[in-house]
Amino acid sequence: MESNDLRKAGLKVTLPRIKILEILAGNHGRHLSAEDIYRALLEQSEDIGLATVYRVLTQFEAAALVKRHHFEGGTAVFELNEGEHHDHIVCMDCGRVEEFLDCGIERRQLDVASGLGFDIEEHNLILYGRCRREACPHRRKRI
Amino acid sequence: MESNDLRKAGLKVTLPRIKILEILAGNHGRHLSAEDIYRALLEQSEDIGLATVYRVLTQFEAAALVKRHHFEGGTAVFELNEGEHHDHIVCMDCGRVEEFLDCGIERRQLDVASGLGFDIEEHNLILYGRCRREACPHRRKRI
DNA sequence: ATGCCTGCAAAGCTTTTGCAGATGC
DNA sequence: GCATCTGCAAAAGCTTTGCAGGCAT
């Protein structure tokens, strides 16, 4: 029940917020930009302004309902915060994004930070590579 | 000799390019935004436009003379590319940036990527935390 | 002399903000 | 009814681009 998440966050339950949550939930696993969400709303003939999308996403981020990522440059993308932390690997050819979690990496990060005199609060790890998928343009190029 | 680096990159040796390289070299280890560099140039009474700073930095990045980072959001920062790869840890209170390299993390990244079917090309790891330095505002706050 | 560089100003893009009207509670 | 929320439009960053003149080679 999405409305409860909103109420818990101290946000009024409004149509724009529900719709945006729905779109994020419907694209489970995908990473959407504000513009992506705005266009998805237009397709549903919802009359919601881009400014509202940005405002709502910022509020959601503050309420820990979504996570914001800066993958390559320029535009930020958002995903529902499902609780469990993970990192990302992005294909430089097809843009596909996979998520992963490696305890070894996580542990060493804590060690490194501690060794440098930091109390680590969060981190951001993105691997960039080329995927070996059939559908990937890079793969096609190699044939 | 900076001019050789420029020539090797196929770039003409011009005053703006040399000055910008000098500023980056003089701030060895620091991370400067285009604006930072522009202001440093103004302080030296160099009449170089902000657009040129951006253009030169982009060329330098393409030539692998500098690296561009997107630490928090908004503005990009640049550092001289000294060859050896390293990652960053940023203090969320005082903005201090330390560099580090951990072979264990590097190795596991390769393993993870390979396991997901990716040929990893590069990566981006930034740890965010709070440093335990005397001078750090956060530390003062805790007293 | 030629083609690459530069400064300036203007445009581009993403994101934020001000304000008047609308809506949830 | 009151505070919060929204849409619109305008503004605010940061960065890029067009153009006419300038400089390195």
PDB file of C-alpha atoms in Angstrom, chain A residues 20-21 24 56-69 77-82:
ATOM      1  CA  ILE A  20       5.047   8.684  -9.441  1.00  0.00           C
ATOM      2  CA  LEU A  21       5.414   5.902  -6.893  1.00  0.00           C
ATOM      3  CA  LEU A  24       8.789   3.725 -10.084  1.00  0.00           C
ATOM      4  CA  VAL A  56       8.281  14.941  -5.419  1.00  0.00           C
ATOM      5  CA  LEU A  57      11.413  12.987  -6.205  1.00  0.00           C
ATOM      6  CA  THR A  58      13.449  15.242  -3.956  1.00  0.00           C
ATOM      7  CA  GLN A  59      10.947  14.744  -1.161  1.00  0.00           C
ATOM      8  CA  PHE A  60      10.977  11.009  -1.732  1.00  0.00           C
ATOM      9  CA  GLU A  61      14.722  10.991  -1.545  1.00  0.00           C
ATOM     10  CA  ALA A  62      14.652  12.904   1.737  1.00  0.00           C
ATOM     11  CA  ALA A  63      12.100  10.389   3.009  1.00  0.00           C
ATOM     12  CA  ALA A  64      14.353   7.533   1.875  1.00  0.00           C
ATOM     13  CA  LEU A  65      11.627   6.237  -0.427  1.00  0.00           C
ATOM     14  CA  VAL A  66      13.872   6.484  -3.462  1.00  0.00           C
ATOM     15  CA  LYS A  67      17.575   6.648  -4.212  1.00  0.00           C
ATOM     16  CA  ARG A  68      19.132   9.121  -6.591  1.00  0.00           C
ATOM     17  CA  HIS A  69      22.083   8.118  -8.765  1.00  0.00           C
ATOM     18  CA  VAL A  77      18.187   8.747 -12.238  1.00  0.00           C
ATOM     19  CA  PHE A  78      15.963   7.365  -9.519  1.00  0.00           C
ATOM     20  CA  GLU A  79      15.001   3.945  -8.243  1.00  0.00           C
ATOM     21  CA  LEU A  80      12.729   2.778  -5.464  1.00  0.00           C
ATOM     22  CA  ASN A  81      14.606   2.238  -2.235  1.00  0.00           C
ATOM     23  CA  GLU A  82      13.911  -1.399  -1.472  1.00  0.00           C
TER      24      GLU A  82
END
